[in-house]
Structure formats: C-alpha cells, structure tokens
C-alpha cells in the first residue's frame, strides 16, 4: 500500500499538478492500493474513495506559522497513525518534508520550495519570514537524512540541491512536471495557429504574467516595465493573476492604480480561464527571481506563447538555449527585447514556433506519473 501526502499542495501550480496525479492514479488498473492525505478544499473534496484509493482530508493551516504547525502534525501524528493501521510499503510526500522513519518503508519526497536551497532568496526575506524558513530548513534537513529519494523538477534544482547537500547526491532524482491534460484540447485545436499568424494588425499588445503574489515573484518589475512602455511607440497591457488578499498584493495593486498603469488583475484563474488567456495574449512575461520549476512557463510554451524571461538558471533549464532572456536587474533590457519582437513579426513567429517545439520535451501526465510508479516499484533504493 502506498501513502501519498499532498496536504500542503495549495498554491495554483502544485495544486493542479497534484490533481493531475490523482486523476492518473484513479485511471490506473493495478494491484497497488493508495491512501492520499489531502487538504480540505473544494477541488480535492470532490474525490470519493474507490476500491483501491482512499482519501483522508486534513484542515488547511492558517497563516505562515499555522502551516508549519500543520506540517509537524502531519509528519509526527497523521502519517505515523496511518502507517500503524495500514500495511504501508512506500510514502510519497509532495510537500518538501517527510520525517517519519521506518526502515521497511521506502520514503520519497518532492522538493519544490526555493528558499530551502537558495541562500540569496532566503537572505532577501523579511526577518519573520526568515525565521519561518529556518524552521522549514531544519525540517528538510531531517527529511533528507531520513528519505531514500529526493525528487526535484529540473536540472537547475538538482544542481542547487547538490551545492547545499553534496553528501546526499545519490538520493537525487529529476522528474520534470507535466503539462496539464486539461490544456490538451485547447493546445491542439487553437493555440498553435493563433500565434503562427502573427499580430494580425493589433494595436494593443498583451503581456501575461501567471503567478501568485510572493516577494520572489517580483511583480514590482512590471510597474517599471509599464512605465517604460508608456513613453514608447507601443501600446501594451499587462495582465496579472494575483489574489489581492495575499500579503503585499494590495500595495502592489494600489501602486498600479495610483500611477494609472495598464496593469490589470484577473485574480487567480482556473485552468479553463488560463487557456483562454494563454491563447489571446501576445507574450508571457515571467520576471520571477526564483523558481523550483515554473508550471506557467511550460504551459505558455505549449500554447506557442513567446516567453520573455530573466537570464536565470531556472529559466534556462525550462526554456532552453534559444529563449528570449533579459538581464534580470535591467528593465531596459526587457523593454528592448520585447520591442524587437514587436518590430519584427517574422522573428516573433519563429520564436512562437520554437516555444511550441520546446514544450514537446516535457512529459504528459501519464508519462509523468509512470516515472513515480517506477520509483515505487523498484526494489533498489
């Protein structure tokens, strides 16, 4: 029996990836039996037990420290209790932490939290956040000593993890995230042709940034970019997808409103709404300072949406050597890069084609889940 802990997969990207995983498991016809630990939110509560799959729901922790307390509770109470009452042979945790130790159980954890391995990002956080991250780093230190396999989602994260924990390099595995099956129909029927036809006489060009609001996501960069375009020959609008109730989001939105900038918040979108915005936008702008992967990056690639992204390790891992990169600290570099595409439609179409081709290097959900099943089923560690 396999125990899978998705209890802290709450952000849009991790949540959608987890949903894809569960749906693939529900389609699986095998002798494996599963218990999932899931957060009590609507998207997960829709799942019902089947012959081979059982769902256990836990409350969502409130606030930064409430989530840490929940992590302790899951690892020190809930998981041991489930293992005691069931014949668990493998545990998979998607949420960075797995401290339950029993030699007879194979233990696999997915690391997808940048501050655990990124010291520059850690040092840039406010004092209270750094204290919370210090606790997380301690729990991950316990985790990496305890588990058999640490999965990361990119070669960039593999290298960062190696720098921090070189003594555990034999435990590291890379499994790239998939492009959600929800997007497949839209990708096949509309997306490619849409971008391959160029600008079609547009007078206003749309830049889309799909991301929650966190300090390292660098939304403030968009304010400077919008100001730069305001004095140019090009009319642009920038669409963001942030929850206005997250810490700091209100200040960002107030600054946009005060300066009357063409930045518009769509709030957080479901995948159907995301599809529509990937299709109608002209560029994906992705100024994030740190990522363990970046699901919107590969989603935009699959929609042939040219992505403009800082010249950082996480970006090069996903977009490849021929991506459109700018100096992360220089808004002029970003402005000139976008302007060059707007002045050269043929170059834009070529890059859109490259983006789509690049997206084909990432797995579909079935292939992705099978890579985890291979880890479950292998006898060797």
Coordinates of C-alpha atoms in Angstrom, one line a residue, residues 15-334:
X15 CA -2.5 22.0 -6.6
X16 CA -3.1 21.5 -10.3
X17 CA -0.2 19.1 -10.6
X18 CA -1.5 17.1 -7.6
X19 CA -4.9 16.9 -9.2
X20 CA -3.4 15.5 -12.4
X21 CA -1.6 12.9 -10.3
X22 CA -4.7 11.8 -8.6
X23 CA -6.7 11.6 -11.8
X24 CA -4.0 9.4 -13.4
X25 CA -3.9 7.1 -10.3
X26 CA -7.7 6.7 -10.5
X27 CA -7.4 5.6 -14.1
X28 CA -4.7 3.1 -13.2
X29 CA -5.6 -0.6 -13.3
X30 CA -3.2 -2.3 -11.0
X31 CA -2.8 -4.2 -7.8
X32 CA -1.5 -1.1 -6.0
X33 CA -3.6 0.4 -3.2
X34 CA -3.3 4.1 -2.2
X35 CA -4.1 6.4 0.6
X36 CA -4.0 10.1 -0.1
X37 CA -3.7 12.8 2.5
X38 CA -5.4 15.9 1.0
X39 CA -6.2 19.4 2.2
X40 CA -9.9 20.1 2.8
X41 CA -10.5 22.4 -0.1
X42 CA -13.2 22.1 -2.8
X43 CA -11.0 20.8 -5.6
X44 CA -9.8 17.9 -3.5
X45 CA -13.1 17.3 -1.6
X46 CA -14.7 16.3 -4.9
X47 CA -12.8 13.0 -4.8
X48 CA -14.5 9.9 -3.5
X49 CA -13.0 6.6 -2.3
X50 CA -12.7 3.8 -4.7
X51 CA -11.8 0.1 -4.4
X52 CA -8.0 0.9 -4.5
X53 CA -7.9 4.5 -3.5
X54 CA -8.8 6.1 -0.1
X55 CA -8.8 9.8 0.6
X56 CA -8.1 11.4 4.0
X57 CA -8.7 15.1 4.4
X58 CA -7.0 17.4 6.8
X59 CA -7.6 21.0 7.7
X60 CA -5.6 23.8 6.0
X61 CA -3.2 25.7 8.3
X62 CA -3.9 29.4 8.7
X63 CA -1.0 31.8 8.3
X64 CA 2.7 31.2 7.9
X65 CA 3.2 29.6 11.3
X66 CA -0.1 27.8 11.2
X67 CA 1.1 25.9 8.1
X68 CA 4.3 25.0 9.9
X69 CA 2.4 23.6 12.8
X70 CA 0.3 21.6 10.4
X71 CA 3.5 20.2 8.9
X72 CA 4.6 19.0 12.3
X73 CA 1.2 17.5 12.9
X74 CA 1.1 15.6 9.6
X75 CA 4.6 14.3 9.9
X76 CA 4.6 13.4 13.6
X77 CA 1.0 12.3 14.1
X78 CA -1.1 11.7 11.0
X79 CA 1.5 9.7 8.9
X80 CA 2.6 7.5 11.8
X81 CA -1.0 6.8 12.7
X82 CA -1.8 5.8 9.1
X83 CA 1.3 3.6 8.9
X84 CA 0.4 1.9 12.1
X85 CA -3.1 1.0 10.9
X86 CA -2.2 0.0 7.3
X87 CA 0.4 -2.1 5.6
X88 CA 2.3 0.9 4.0
X89 CA 5.4 0.0 2.0
X90 CA 6.0 3.4 0.3
X91 CA 5.4 7.0 1.2
X92 CA 5.5 9.8 -1.3
X93 CA 5.3 13.4 0.0
X94 CA 4.9 16.3 -2.5
X95 CA 5.4 19.0 0.1
X96 CA 9.2 19.1 0.9
X97 CA 9.0 17.3 4.2
X98 CA 8.9 13.7 5.3
X99 CA 10.3 12.9 8.7
X100 CA 8.6 9.6 9.6
X101 CA 11.3 6.9 9.8
X102 CA 10.8 3.2 9.4
X103 CA 13.5 1.2 7.6
X104 CA 10.9 -1.2 6.0
X105 CA 9.1 1.7 4.2
X106 CA 10.5 3.4 1.1
X107 CA 10.3 7.2 1.5
X108 CA 10.3 9.6 -1.4
X109 CA 9.9 13.4 -1.1
X110 CA 9.4 16.1 -3.7
X111 CA 11.3 19.4 -3.0
X112 CA 9.7 22.4 -4.6
X113 CA 10.3 25.3 -2.2
X114 CA 13.1 27.6 -3.4
X115 CA 14.2 29.2 -0.1
X116 CA 15.3 25.8 1.3
X117 CA 18.3 25.7 -1.1
X118 CA 18.5 29.3 -2.4
X119 CA 20.6 31.3 0.1
X120 CA 20.2 34.6 -1.8
X121 CA 16.5 34.3 -1.8
X122 CA 16.5 33.4 1.9
X123 CA 18.6 36.4 2.8
X124 CA 16.2 38.7 0.9
X125 CA 13.2 37.7 3.0
X126 CA 11.9 39.8 6.0
X127 CA 13.1 38.7 9.4
X128 CA 9.9 37.0 10.4
X129 CA 9.8 35.1 7.1
X130 CA 13.4 34.1 7.5
X131 CA 12.7 32.7 10.9
X132 CA 9.9 30.6 9.5
X133 CA 12.1 29.5 6.6
X134 CA 14.8 28.5 9.1
X135 CA 12.3 26.1 10.7
X136 CA 11.5 24.7 7.3
X137 CA 15.2 24.2 6.5
X138 CA 15.6 22.3 9.8
X139 CA 12.6 20.0 8.9
X140 CA 14.1 19.5 5.4
X141 CA 17.5 18.6 7.0
X142 CA 15.7 15.9 9.0
X143 CA 13.9 14.9 5.8
X144 CA 16.9 14.5 3.6
X145 CA 18.6 12.3 6.2
X146 CA 15.5 10.2 6.5
X147 CA 14.3 9.6 3.0
X148 CA 15.5 7.3 0.3
X149 CA 14.8 9.5 -2.7
X150 CA 14.6 13.3 -3.1
X151 CA 12.8 14.3 -6.3
X152 CA 13.4 17.7 -7.9
X153 CA 11.7 19.0 -11.0
X154 CA 14.7 20.4 -13.0
X155 CA 18.4 20.1 -13.5
X156 CA 18.8 23.6 -12.1
X157 CA 17.2 22.5 -8.8
X158 CA 19.3 19.3 -8.8
X159 CA 22.4 21.5 -9.0
X160 CA 21.2 23.8 -6.3
X161 CA 20.4 20.9 -4.0
X162 CA 23.8 19.4 -4.7
X163 CA 25.5 22.6 -3.6
X164 CA 23.6 22.5 -0.3
X165 CA 23.7 18.8 0.4
X166 CA 26.5 17.2 -1.6
X167 CA 26.8 14.2 0.7
X168 CA 23.3 13.0 -0.3
X169 CA 23.7 13.3 -4.1
X170 CA 22.9 9.6 -4.6
X171 CA 19.4 10.2 -3.4
X172 CA 18.5 12.9 -6.0
X173 CA 16.2 12.2 -8.9
X174 CA 14.9 14.6 -11.6
X175 CA 11.3 14.2 -12.7
X176 CA 10.0 17.2 -14.7
X177 CA 6.5 18.4 -14.2
X178 CA 3.9 17.6 -17.0
X179 CA 1.8 19.9 -19.0
X180 CA -1.7 19.5 -17.6
X181 CA -4.1 17.3 -19.5
X182 CA -6.7 20.0 -19.1
X183 CA -4.9 22.1 -21.7
X184 CA -4.6 19.4 -24.3
X185 CA -7.8 20.2 -26.3
X186 CA -7.1 23.9 -26.5
X187 CA -3.5 23.4 -27.4
X188 CA -4.3 21.0 -30.3
X189 CA -7.2 23.0 -31.7
X190 CA -6.4 26.7 -31.3
X191 CA -3.1 27.7 -29.8
X192 CA -0.6 26.8 -32.5
X193 CA -2.4 28.5 -35.4
X194 CA -3.2 31.6 -33.3
X195 CA 0.4 32.6 -32.7
X196 CA 1.7 31.4 -36.0
X197 CA -0.4 34.0 -37.8
X198 CA 1.5 36.9 -36.0
X199 CA 0.0 40.1 -34.7
X200 CA -2.8 40.5 -37.3
X201 CA -2.8 44.3 -37.3
X202 CA -3.1 44.6 -33.5
X203 CA -2.7 48.0 -31.9
X204 CA -2.5 46.9 -28.3
X205 CA -0.2 44.0 -27.3
X206 CA -0.9 41.9 -24.2
X207 CA 1.7 40.6 -21.8
X208 CA 0.5 37.9 -19.3
X209 CA 2.1 37.0 -16.0
X210 CA 0.6 33.9 -14.4
X211 CA 1.8 33.8 -10.8
X212 CA 0.7 34.2 -7.2
X213 CA 1.9 37.2 -5.4
X214 CA 5.0 36.4 -3.3
X215 CA 8.1 38.6 -2.8
X216 CA 10.4 36.5 -5.0
X217 CA 7.8 36.6 -7.9
X218 CA 9.0 40.2 -8.5
X219 CA 5.7 41.7 -9.6
X220 CA 7.2 45.2 -8.9
X221 CA 9.3 44.8 -12.1
X222 CA 6.1 45.0 -14.1
X223 CA 5.5 48.6 -12.8
X224 CA 8.8 49.7 -14.1
X225 CA 8.2 47.9 -17.4
X226 CA 4.8 49.5 -17.9
X227 CA 6.3 52.9 -17.2
X228 CA 9.0 52.3 -19.9
X229 CA 6.4 51.3 -22.5
X230 CA 4.3 54.4 -21.6
X231 CA 6.9 56.6 -23.2
X232 CA 7.3 54.4 -26.2
X233 CA 5.6 54.0 -29.6
X234 CA 3.9 50.7 -28.4
X235 CA 0.6 50.3 -26.6
X236 CA 0.7 47.4 -24.2
X237 CA -1.3 46.0 -21.4
X238 CA -0.1 43.6 -18.7
X239 CA -2.4 41.0 -17.1
X240 CA -1.6 39.5 -13.7
X241 CA -3.3 36.7 -11.8
X242 CA -2.9 37.5 -8.1
X243 CA -5.1 37.0 -5.1
X244 CA -5.5 40.6 -3.8
X245 CA -5.7 39.3 -0.2
X246 CA -2.2 37.8 -0.1
X247 CA 0.4 39.8 1.9
X248 CA 1.7 42.7 -0.1
X249 CA -0.6 42.3 -3.1
X250 CA -2.8 45.3 -2.0
X251 CA 0.2 47.6 -2.0
X252 CA 1.2 46.5 -5.5
X253 CA -2.3 47.0 -6.8
X254 CA -2.6 50.3 -5.1
X255 CA 0.6 51.5 -6.7
X256 CA -0.6 50.4 -10.1
X257 CA -3.9 52.3 -9.6
X258 CA -2.2 55.4 -8.3
X259 CA 0.1 55.6 -11.3
X260 CA -2.7 54.8 -13.7
X261 CA -0.6 52.0 -15.4
X262 CA -2.1 49.5 -17.9
X263 CA -1.7 46.6 -15.5
X264 CA -4.9 44.6 -14.8
X265 CA -5.5 41.9 -12.3
X266 CA -7.6 38.9 -13.4
X267 CA -7.3 37.3 -9.9
X268 CA -6.5 33.7 -9.7
X269 CA -7.8 31.7 -12.7
X270 CA -9.0 28.1 -13.2
X271 CA -7.4 26.2 -16.0
X272 CA -10.2 26.9 -18.5
X273 CA -9.7 30.6 -17.9
X274 CA -5.9 30.2 -18.1
X275 CA -6.3 28.5 -21.5
X276 CA -8.2 31.5 -22.9
X277 CA -5.7 34.0 -21.6
X278 CA -2.7 31.9 -23.0
X279 CA -4.4 32.0 -26.4
X280 CA -5.3 35.7 -26.5
X281 CA -2.1 37.1 -25.1
X282 CA 0.9 38.0 -27.2
X283 CA 3.7 37.3 -24.7
X284 CA 4.2 35.6 -21.4
X285 CA 6.3 37.9 -19.2
X286 CA 7.8 36.0 -16.3
X287 CA 10.1 38.2 -14.1
X288 CA 10.3 35.8 -11.1
X289 CA 13.6 35.8 -9.2
X290 CA 13.4 32.2 -8.2
X291 CA 11.6 29.0 -9.1
X292 CA 11.9 25.3 -8.4
X293 CA 10.1 24.7 -11.7
X294 CA 7.5 27.1 -13.1
X295 CA 4.4 25.4 -14.4
X296 CA 3.1 28.5 -16.2
X297 CA 6.4 28.6 -18.2
X298 CA 5.9 25.2 -19.8
X299 CA 2.1 25.9 -20.2
X300 CA 2.8 29.1 -22.1
X301 CA 5.4 27.2 -24.2
X302 CA 2.7 24.6 -25.2
X303 CA 0.4 27.4 -26.3
X304 CA 3.2 28.8 -28.6
X305 CA 3.2 31.9 -26.4
X306 CA 6.6 33.7 -26.7
X307 CA 8.0 33.9 -23.2
X308 CA 10.2 36.8 -22.0
X309 CA 12.1 35.7 -19.0
X310 CA 15.2 36.8 -17.0
X311 CA 18.5 35.1 -17.7
X312 CA 18.5 32.8 -14.6
X313 CA 19.3 29.2 -14.1
X314 CA 15.7 28.1 -13.6
X315 CA 14.6 29.8 -16.8
X316 CA 17.4 28.3 -19.0
X317 CA 16.5 24.8 -17.7
X318 CA 13.0 25.1 -19.0
X319 CA 13.1 27.4 -22.0
X320 CA 16.4 26.2 -23.4
X321 CA 19.4 27.9 -25.0
X322 CA 17.3 29.8 -27.6
X323 CA 15.0 31.5 -25.2
X324 CA 14.4 35.3 -25.1
X325 CA 16.3 36.3 -22.0
X326 CA 16.9 39.7 -20.4
X327 CA 19.1 41.0 -17.7
X328 CA 17.1 40.3 -14.5
X329 CA 18.2 43.7 -13.0
X330 CA 17.7 45.8 -16.1
X331 CA 14.2 46.9 -17.2
X332 CA 15.7 48.5 -20.3
X333 CA 17.0 45.0 -21.3
X334 CA 13.5 43.6 -21.1

